[in-house]
Each structure stands twice: as C-alpha cells, then as structure tokens.
Tab-separated table of C-alpha atoms in Angstrom:
chain	number	residue	atom	x	y	z
A	541	MET	CA	2.191	-32.237	3.068
A	542	ASN	CA	2.659	-29.400	5.570
A	543	VAL	CA	-0.810	-28.005	6.279
A	544	TYR	CA	-1.372	-24.606	7.894
A	545	ASP	CA	-4.458	-23.363	9.687
A	546	ILE	CA	-4.400	-19.960	8.001
A	547	THR	CA	-2.399	-18.772	5.022
A	548	ILE	CA	-2.360	-15.017	4.469
A	549	VAL	CA	-1.688	-13.792	0.950
A	550	GLY	CA	-0.232	-10.296	1.150
A	551	ALA	CA	2.328	-8.939	3.596
A	552	GLY	CA	1.369	-5.278	3.674
A	553	PRO	CA	0.377	-3.635	6.971
A	554	VAL	CA	-3.087	-5.234	7.053
A	555	GLY	CA	-1.758	-8.679	6.127
A	556	MET	CA	0.926	-8.383	8.807
A	557	PHE	CA	-1.629	-7.420	11.450
A	558	ALA	CA	-3.860	-10.310	10.357
A	559	ALA	CA	-0.886	-12.641	10.832
A	560	PHE	CA	-0.232	-11.209	14.287
A	561	TYR	CA	-3.852	-11.667	15.287
A	562	ALA	CA	-3.830	-15.227	13.942
A	563	GLY	CA	-0.883	-15.840	16.226
A	564	MET	CA	-2.901	-14.489	19.124
A	565	ARG	CA	-5.477	-17.184	18.328
A	566	ASN	CA	-2.740	-19.878	18.275
A	567	ALA	CA	-3.273	-20.518	14.574
A	568	LYS	CA	-0.487	-22.141	12.590
A	569	THR	CA	0.096	-19.352	10.067
A	570	LYS	CA	1.933	-18.805	6.794
A	571	ILE	CA	2.380	-15.527	4.875
A	572	ILE	CA	2.930	-15.332	1.097
A	573	ASP	CA	3.913	-12.162	-0.779
A	574	THR	CA	5.385	-11.237	-4.159
A	575	LEU	CA	7.808	-8.686	-2.699
A	576	PRO	CA	11.186	-9.632	-1.180
A	577	GLN	CA	10.355	-8.026	2.181
A	578	LEU	CA	7.431	-7.427	4.499
A	579	GLY	CA	5.576	-4.109	4.476
A	580	GLY	CA	3.914	-4.058	1.073
A	581	GLN	CA	3.476	-0.898	-0.959
A	582	LEU	CA	4.078	1.439	1.979
A	583	ALA	CA	7.501	0.034	2.819
A	584	THR	CA	8.510	-0.339	-0.831
A	585	LEU	CA	7.298	2.947	-2.316
A	586	TYR	CA	6.751	5.325	0.580
A	587	PRO	CA	9.139	4.420	3.417
A	588	GLU	CA	9.723	8.079	4.297
A	589	LYS	CA	6.085	9.170	3.995
A	590	TYR	CA	4.140	10.096	7.103
A	591	ILE	CA	0.818	8.366	7.746
A	592	TYR	CA	-1.746	10.288	9.778
A	593	ASP	CA	-4.686	7.909	10.168
A	594	ILE	CA	-3.201	5.240	12.456
A	595	PRO	CA	-4.955	5.354	15.859
A	596	GLY	CA	-2.631	6.385	18.674
A	597	PHE	CA	-0.024	7.938	16.370
A	598	PRO	CA	-0.290	11.655	15.518
A	599	LYS	CA	1.927	10.689	12.597
A	600	VAL	CA	4.184	7.743	11.812
A	601	LYS	CA	6.526	7.066	8.900
A	602	ALA	CA	5.493	4.179	6.665
A	603	ASP	CA	8.785	2.374	7.209
A	604	GLU	CA	8.495	2.757	10.986
A	605	LEU	CA	4.963	1.368	10.908
A	606	ALA	CA	6.121	-1.627	8.866
A	607	GLN	CA	9.038	-2.237	11.246
A	608	ASN	CA	6.754	-2.091	14.281
A	609	LEU	CA	4.335	-4.541	12.684
A	610	GLU	CA	7.231	-6.868	11.848
A	611	LYS	CA	8.505	-6.628	15.419
A	612	GLN	CA	5.015	-7.462	16.646
A	613	LEU	CA	5.076	-10.578	14.463
A	614	THR	CA	8.265	-11.887	16.119
A	615	MET	CA	6.102	-13.006	19.030
A	616	PHE	CA	5.056	-15.954	16.859
A	617	ASN	CA	6.901	-18.511	14.759
A	618	HIS	CA	5.123	-17.847	11.477
A	619	ARG	CA	6.369	-19.097	8.107
A	620	TYR	CA	7.204	-16.504	5.417
A	621	CYS	CA	7.236	-17.262	1.689
A	622	LEU	CA	8.418	-14.114	-0.064
A	623	GLU	CA	8.952	-13.435	-3.770
A	624	GLU	CA	6.132	-15.841	-4.622
A	625	GLU	CA	3.133	-14.913	-6.733
A	626	VAL	CA	-0.159	-16.705	-6.119
A	627	ILE	CA	-1.598	-17.872	-9.441
A	628	LYS	CA	-4.871	-19.401	-8.270
A	629	LEU	CA	-6.720	-21.130	-5.459
A	630	ASP	CA	-8.111	-24.643	-5.687
A	631	TYR	CA	-9.375	-27.389	-3.389
A	632	GLN	CA	-8.079	-30.835	-2.465
A	633	ASP	CA	-10.519	-32.654	-0.243
A	634	ASP	CA	-11.024	-30.397	2.792
A	635	LEU	CA	-7.919	-28.299	2.128
A	636	ILE	CA	-7.325	-25.205	0.038
A	637	GLU	CA	-4.506	-25.382	-2.503
A	638	ILE	CA	-2.624	-22.115	-2.941
A	639	ILE	CA	-0.789	-22.461	-6.240
A	640	THR	CA	2.096	-20.017	-6.742
A	641	ASN	CA	4.715	-19.528	-9.433
A	642	GLN	CA	7.059	-21.699	-7.341
A	643	GLN	CA	5.088	-24.348	-5.450
A	644	THR	CA	1.732	-25.420	-3.999
A	645	HIS	CA	0.768	-24.620	-0.409
A	646	TYR	CA	-1.977	-26.274	1.617
A	647	SER	CA	-4.135	-24.531	4.169
A	648	LYS	CA	-7.388	-25.056	6.037
A	649	ALA	CA	-8.380	-21.410	5.411
A	650	VAL	CA	-6.999	-18.465	3.443
A	651	ILE	CA	-7.077	-14.721	4.087
A	652	LEU	CA	-6.465	-12.482	1.094
A	653	ALA	CA	-4.832	-9.169	2.020
A	654	LEU	CA	-3.793	-8.295	-1.530
A	655	GLY	CA	-4.215	-4.535	-1.333
A	656	ASN	CA	-4.703	-3.355	-4.908
A	657	GLY	CA	-2.464	-5.985	-6.452
A	658	SER	CA	0.932	-5.420	-8.023
A	659	PHE	CA	1.675	-1.805	-8.866
A	660	GLN	CA	3.616	0.426	-11.230
A	661	PRO	CA	3.914	4.233	-11.071
A	662	ARG	CA	2.103	6.360	-13.637
A	663	LYS	CA	5.006	7.943	-15.458
A	664	LEU	CA	5.536	11.326	-17.021
A	665	ARG	CA	4.477	10.977	-20.640
A	666	LEU	CA	7.327	12.858	-22.264
A	667	GLU	CA	9.928	11.458	-24.644
A	668	GLN	CA	12.757	13.066	-22.683
A	669	ALA	CA	11.568	11.880	-19.261
A	670	GLU	CA	12.971	8.345	-19.349
A	671	ALA	CA	16.523	9.648	-19.781
A	672	PHE	CA	16.261	11.470	-16.451
A	673	GLU	CA	14.746	8.628	-14.409
A	674	ASN	CA	16.816	8.192	-11.234
A	675	ASN	CA	18.882	11.111	-12.469
A	676	GLY	CA	16.581	13.931	-11.480
A	677	ILE	CA	13.129	12.380	-11.976
A	678	ASP	CA	11.862	10.149	-9.145
A	679	TYR	CA	8.573	8.311	-8.801
A	680	PHE	CA	8.870	7.535	-5.095
A	681	ILE	CA	11.067	8.591	-2.200
A	682	SER	CA	13.285	6.222	-0.226
A	683	ASP	CA	15.448	8.862	1.481
A	684	LEU	CA	14.219	12.380	2.212
A	685	MET	CA	17.726	13.696	2.908
A	686	LYS	CA	18.599	13.106	-0.731
A	687	TYR	CA	16.776	16.387	-1.390
A	688	ALA	CA	18.403	18.428	1.373
A	689	GLY	CA	19.374	21.889	0.095
A	690	LYS	CA	18.042	21.143	-3.394
A	691	LYS	CA	15.400	22.738	-5.617
A	692	VAL	CA	12.587	20.213	-5.770
A	693	ALA	CA	9.337	20.142	-7.713
A	694	VAL	CA	6.485	17.760	-6.943
A	695	ALA	CA	3.950	16.970	-9.657
A	696	GLY	CA	0.471	15.841	-8.665
A	697	GLY	CA	-2.692	16.971	-6.950
A	698	GLY	CA	-3.623	14.223	-4.492
A	699	ASP	CA	-2.833	13.532	-0.845
A	700	SER	CA	0.583	12.016	-1.521
A	701	ALA	CA	1.771	14.930	-3.672
A	702	VAL	CA	0.687	17.498	-1.072
A	703	ASP	CA	2.177	15.414	1.769
A	704	TRP	CA	5.518	15.116	-0.024
A	705	ALA	CA	5.644	18.860	-0.671
A	706	LEU	CA	4.974	19.622	3.001
A	707	MET	CA	7.517	17.056	4.206
A	708	LEU	CA	10.178	18.428	1.854
A	709	GLU	CA	9.574	22.068	2.773
A	710	PRO	CA	11.906	22.157	5.828
A	711	ILE	CA	14.562	20.041	4.073
A	712	ALA	CA	14.846	21.293	0.508
A	713	LYS	CA	16.100	24.701	-0.558
A	714	GLU	CA	12.925	25.343	-2.563
A	715	VAL	CA	9.777	23.277	-3.095
A	716	SER	CA	7.258	23.763	-5.899
A	717	LEU	CA	4.006	21.867	-6.314
A	718	ILE	CA	2.733	21.539	-9.892
A	719	HIS	CA	-0.839	20.514	-10.648
A	720	ARG	CA	-2.812	20.716	-13.871
A	721	ARG	CA	-5.972	21.784	-12.061
A	722	SER	CA	-6.642	24.765	-9.824
A	723	ASN	CA	-7.937	22.615	-6.961
A	724	PHE	CA	-6.186	19.819	-5.086
A	725	ARG	CA	-7.774	16.469	-4.161
A	726	ALA	CA	-6.004	16.214	-0.800
A	727	HIS	CA	-7.521	16.343	2.677
A	728	GLU	CA	-8.764	19.780	3.681
A	729	HIS	CA	-6.329	19.991	6.605
A	730	SER	CA	-3.357	19.288	4.326
A	731	ILE	CA	-4.497	21.901	1.820
A	732	GLU	CA	-4.748	24.483	4.607
A	733	GLN	CA	-1.203	23.632	5.698
A	734	LEU	CA	-0.049	23.964	2.098
A	735	LYS	CA	-1.546	27.441	1.763
A	736	ASN	CA	0.275	28.556	4.917
A	737	SER	CA	3.612	27.067	3.831
A	738	SER	CA	6.471	28.393	1.713
A	739	VAL	CA	5.749	25.835	-1.028
A	740	GLN	CA	5.370	27.530	-4.414
A	741	ILE	CA	1.993	26.450	-5.811
A	742	LEU	CA	1.915	26.303	-9.604
A	743	THR	CA	-1.645	25.749	-10.811
A	744	PRO	CA	-3.077	25.081	-13.296
A	745	TYR	CA	0.216	24.096	-14.945
A	746	MET	CA	1.189	21.082	-17.041
A	747	ILE	CA	4.724	19.811	-17.611
A	748	ARG	CA	5.435	20.017	-21.324
A	749	GLY	CA	9.156	19.311	-21.312
A	750	VAL	CA	12.224	18.473	-19.229
A	751	SER	CA	15.835	19.271	-19.991
A	752	GLY	CA	19.336	19.172	-18.595
A	753	ASP	CA	22.922	18.290	-19.428
A	754	GLN	CA	24.079	15.365	-17.271
A	755	SER	CA	21.031	15.474	-14.993
A	756	LEU	CA	17.686	17.245	-14.757
A	757	GLU	CA	17.985	21.026	-14.698
A	758	SER	CA	14.751	22.573	-15.932
A	759	LEU	CA	11.029	21.963	-16.349
A	760	HIS	CA	9.089	23.559	-19.160
A	761	LEU	CA	5.542	24.367	-18.067
A	762	GLN	CA	2.378	25.502	-19.776
A	763	VAL	CA	-0.759	26.963	-18.229
A	764	ALA	CA	-3.689	24.618	-18.864
A	765	LYS	CA	-5.913	25.720	-21.769
A	766	SER	CA	-3.565	28.606	-22.545
A	767	GLU	CA	-0.503	29.426	-24.603
A	768	GLU	CA	1.268	30.903	-21.567
A	769	THR	CA	4.496	29.088	-20.684
A	770	ALA	CA	7.122	29.212	-17.958
A	771	ASP	CA	10.430	27.534	-17.085
A	772	LEU	CA	11.316	26.247	-13.620
A	773	ASN	CA	14.886	25.467	-12.581
A	774	VAL	CA	15.033	22.322	-10.443
A	775	ASP	CA	17.426	19.661	-9.223
A	776	TYR	CA	14.708	17.045	-8.796
A	777	LEU	CA	11.194	16.345	-9.973
A	778	ILE	CA	9.076	13.932	-7.934
A	779	VAL	CA	6.198	12.651	-10.059
A	780	ASN	CA	3.183	11.591	-8.044
A	781	TYR	CA	0.481	10.738	-10.559
A	782	GLY	CA	-0.549	7.599	-8.717
A	783	PHE	CA	-0.052	3.975	-9.662
A	784	THR	CA	-1.553	1.461	-12.040
A	785	THR	CA	-2.395	-1.841	-10.391
A	786	ASN	CA	-2.685	-5.338	-11.742
A	787	LEU	CA	-5.220	-7.463	-9.900
A	788	ASN	CA	-5.778	-10.544	-12.039
A	789	LEU	CA	-8.360	-12.761	-10.346
A	790	LYS	CA	-9.904	-14.355	-13.427
A	791	ASP	CA	-8.438	-17.808	-12.668
A	792	TRP	CA	-9.433	-17.691	-9.016
A	793	GLN	CA	-13.162	-18.325	-9.591
A	794	ILE	CA	-14.080	-15.750	-6.977
A	795	ASN	CA	-16.800	-13.106	-7.047
A	796	SER	CA	-14.875	-9.908	-7.744
A	797	SER	CA	-14.583	-6.774	-9.848
A	798	ARG	CA	-11.617	-4.797	-11.136
A	799	GLN	CA	-11.615	-2.943	-7.804
A	800	GLY	CA	-11.506	-5.972	-5.514
A	801	ILE	CA	-13.309	-8.963	-4.010
A	802	PHE	CA	-16.878	-8.840	-2.751
A	803	VAL	CA	-17.228	-9.980	0.844
A	804	GLN	CA	-19.939	-10.496	3.425
A	805	SER	CA	-19.943	-8.806	6.838
A	806	ASP	CA	-17.769	-11.640	8.225
A	807	MET	CA	-15.182	-10.908	5.482
A	808	LYS	CA	-16.016	-14.173	3.717
A	809	SER	CA	-15.625	-14.249	-0.049
A	810	SER	CA	-17.672	-16.357	-2.459
A	811	LYS	CA	-15.173	-19.238	-2.039
A	812	ASP	CA	-15.487	-21.486	0.994
A	813	GLY	CA	-12.723	-20.914	3.515
A	814	VAL	CA	-11.440	-17.790	1.778
A	815	TYR	CA	-11.691	-14.498	3.663
A	816	CYS	CA	-10.387	-11.010	2.870
A	817	CYS	CA	-9.258	-7.834	4.596
A	818	GLY	CA	-7.821	-4.476	3.600
A	819	ASP	CA	-8.158	-2.626	0.304
A	820	ILE	CA	-8.998	-5.824	-1.601
A	821	THR	CA	-12.396	-6.045	0.138
A	822	GLN	CA	-15.501	-4.588	-1.464
A	823	TYR	CA	-18.794	-3.957	0.350
A	824	ASN	CA	-21.313	-1.143	0.735
A	825	GLY	CA	-19.882	1.822	2.630
A	826	LYS	CA	-16.287	0.595	2.357
A	827	VAL	CA	-13.636	3.218	3.246
A	828	ASP	CA	-10.121	2.435	1.979
A	829	LEU	CA	-7.934	3.262	4.963
A	830	ILE	CA	-5.263	1.240	6.748
A	831	ALA	CA	-7.261	1.760	9.936
A	832	THR	CA	-10.271	0.118	8.277
A	833	GLY	CA	-8.140	-2.860	7.240
A	834	PHE	CA	-6.792	-3.225	10.766
A	835	GLY	CA	-10.388	-3.654	11.932
A	836	GLU	CA	-11.251	-6.131	9.163
A	837	ALA	CA	-8.236	-8.352	9.897
A	838	PRO	CA	-9.455	-9.779	13.268
A	839	THR	CA	-12.935	-10.292	11.781
A	840	ALA	CA	-11.401	-12.315	8.930
A	841	VAL	CA	-9.173	-14.344	11.281
A	842	ASN	CA	-11.901	-15.146	13.811
A	843	ASN	CA	-14.380	-16.233	11.161
A	844	ALA	CA	-11.742	-18.250	9.303
A	845	LEU	CA	-11.009	-20.148	12.512
A	846	HIS	CA	-14.727	-20.692	13.057
A	847	TYR	CA	-14.925	-22.082	9.517
A	848	ILE	CA	-12.095	-24.513	10.330
A	849	ASP	CA	-13.760	-25.611	13.558
A	850	PRO	CA	-17.274	-24.388	14.442
A	851	LYS	CA	-16.327	-24.806	18.107
A	852	ASN	CA	-13.976	-21.837	17.751
A	853	ARG	CA	-15.610	-18.677	18.965
A	854	THR	CA	-15.845	-15.728	16.605
A	855	GLN	CA	-15.631	-13.416	19.636
A	856	PRO	CA	-12.571	-14.509	21.643
A	857	MET	CA	-11.204	-13.008	24.829
A	858	HIS	CA	-9.567	-9.581	24.722
A	859	SER	CA	-5.778	-9.389	24.412
A	860	THR	CA	-5.538	-8.053	27.987
A	861	SER	CA	-7.124	-11.260	29.253
A	862	LEU	CA	-4.907	-13.428	27.069
A	863	PHE	CA	-1.680	-11.839	28.225
A	864	GLN	CA	-2.721	-11.950	31.875
A	865	GLN	CA	-2.917	-15.725	31.570
A	866	THR	CA	0.587	-16.135	30.113
C-alpha cells in the first residue's frame, strides 16, 4: 500500500497550484484527474483564450498559464494519475480511500479541486447544426489562426463570447457577435471595448437556421419577438452558450449542493481529512475566480497538513525564507 500525504483530485489551474504548494511543504503528493493532460477546462476548451484576472499578468493565454503551472510543478516529484475518475471516498483505519474507475488510492488527506465537474458544451438546438460540427460550427477554439481571413460569427452574450469576438477582430476578415438579448452579461470594460471595435453587433437576434453545401455558409437569423429576419454569410460560427456540468457527489457522503461542496473557513469539508479549493467550494461571499482559488489552495494544503499532524503549523514560513535556506 503506497500512502500519500495529500492527494489532490482535479488538475486544473487551482489543483496544480495546490500541488505545487504541497510540494513547498514537503508533502508526498499525488494528483488525479479525468482528463489525459494537466490544465483542466482552460487547457482543454480555451487554450487560446486570454485570462485577465491573474495577478501580475495584464493578460495571459489559458494554455500559457497551464504550461507555466506545469513547469512550476516540475520542482517536485509528484505522482500523476490521469484519465481516472474518482467514484467515491471512503475510510480505512486512519487513511482515506480514493476509489476510482481503475483502482483504489490511499492518502492521509485529500484536497478536492474539482472545478464544476465534467463538462459538455451547450449546443445549438437546430436539426441542421450537427452536420456542420467541426465543419463550420465550433464550440471551443484550439487555434485562433484557423479563422485568419475568414468571416466569423460568435453566438453568445457572456464574457467568453465577447472575449472571443475581440480576440478574433484583428485576425478574421469580419467578426459578428450574435446575442438574443439587447444587453451583454460581460464585464463592463469588455463591453466598452466591444462598442469601440469593428465587431458587428447583432442584437437581439436568434439563430433560426444554418445552411451550406460542403461546409457552413450562411446563418438565418430572426429578431427576438419579431417576424423580421436576416441572413449572414459566414465561414465559421463559434457557439458560446456555456457548458453543462456533471458533478455527481451523491455517493461521497459529503455536505454539498448541485453547485459545489460546503466548506469552513479553513477549506475543510464535512468529511474528516477532506479539504477543497477552487470553484467546487461553497461559502458565504464566494467569488468564482481563478485568483480566488489560488488563495484557497494554500489554506487547504496547510490545514490538511495540520490535520495529518497537529504539530504542523497552519502558517508556515514565506517562500522567500524557504528558498533562502536551500
């Protein structure tokens, strides 16, 4: 039985930073994730998307952030178990059993950095849409230059849709942003940038049809609550209606809701030895940002180590002091 001090479930940015910080505390650490690579949803779905709320970076691409976090992790000899899904948590004596679809892991403490669980894009609900998937209709972007010199439409009204439209503006031949409401749900600064850009704003329009010969060629639009229609010639449509998530915790016997796991101020869940960080955490005043998760990760690690051994301090030395000693 190979026992680890801390096992982190979830290898998104917050889980990766938690693993790094655990290494800073000399904890024997394992990381488990369902995806085949580190980086979580950002690296898988939005590698080309800029992130603006990481301290010290005016903007950074999601893939670059994931690569930097992975490089940071190389300082420590952590164990990675990828393409494994955790089914439930149990106890064996003083150890926590992490039961996956492949094996059982043993750990003194566990940190759940599950994000919002597994995810699937909300798709365009049109009979013709499926025929154009990956042939004109995309649900996430892996390479911005794919759209260079093309006519591109983005559908959606949130931060991601507005961000994609602004990022595509200097690359694509034409960019249109389609939203069924008159107002966008994005950050005020992004909306101001959008208004001052060359992006064609089509509101309040709904997509009623798509057509093309071998690939997507045209969108058929209708003004919301009206009979007025319009056609838009495009090479690509990027649908950004968000994602549905599957967070099934019913077999975990942990105090949670559909939105996540309830934690105390030390990031402890209702299960002994199980701590959380990132979007999975739920508490009063919670703000779902990567920056928030980065702050929760050291709190979870330090208190998990204190749970393992009460002699461990929950307020260790600063990293500057640690590196001066090595």
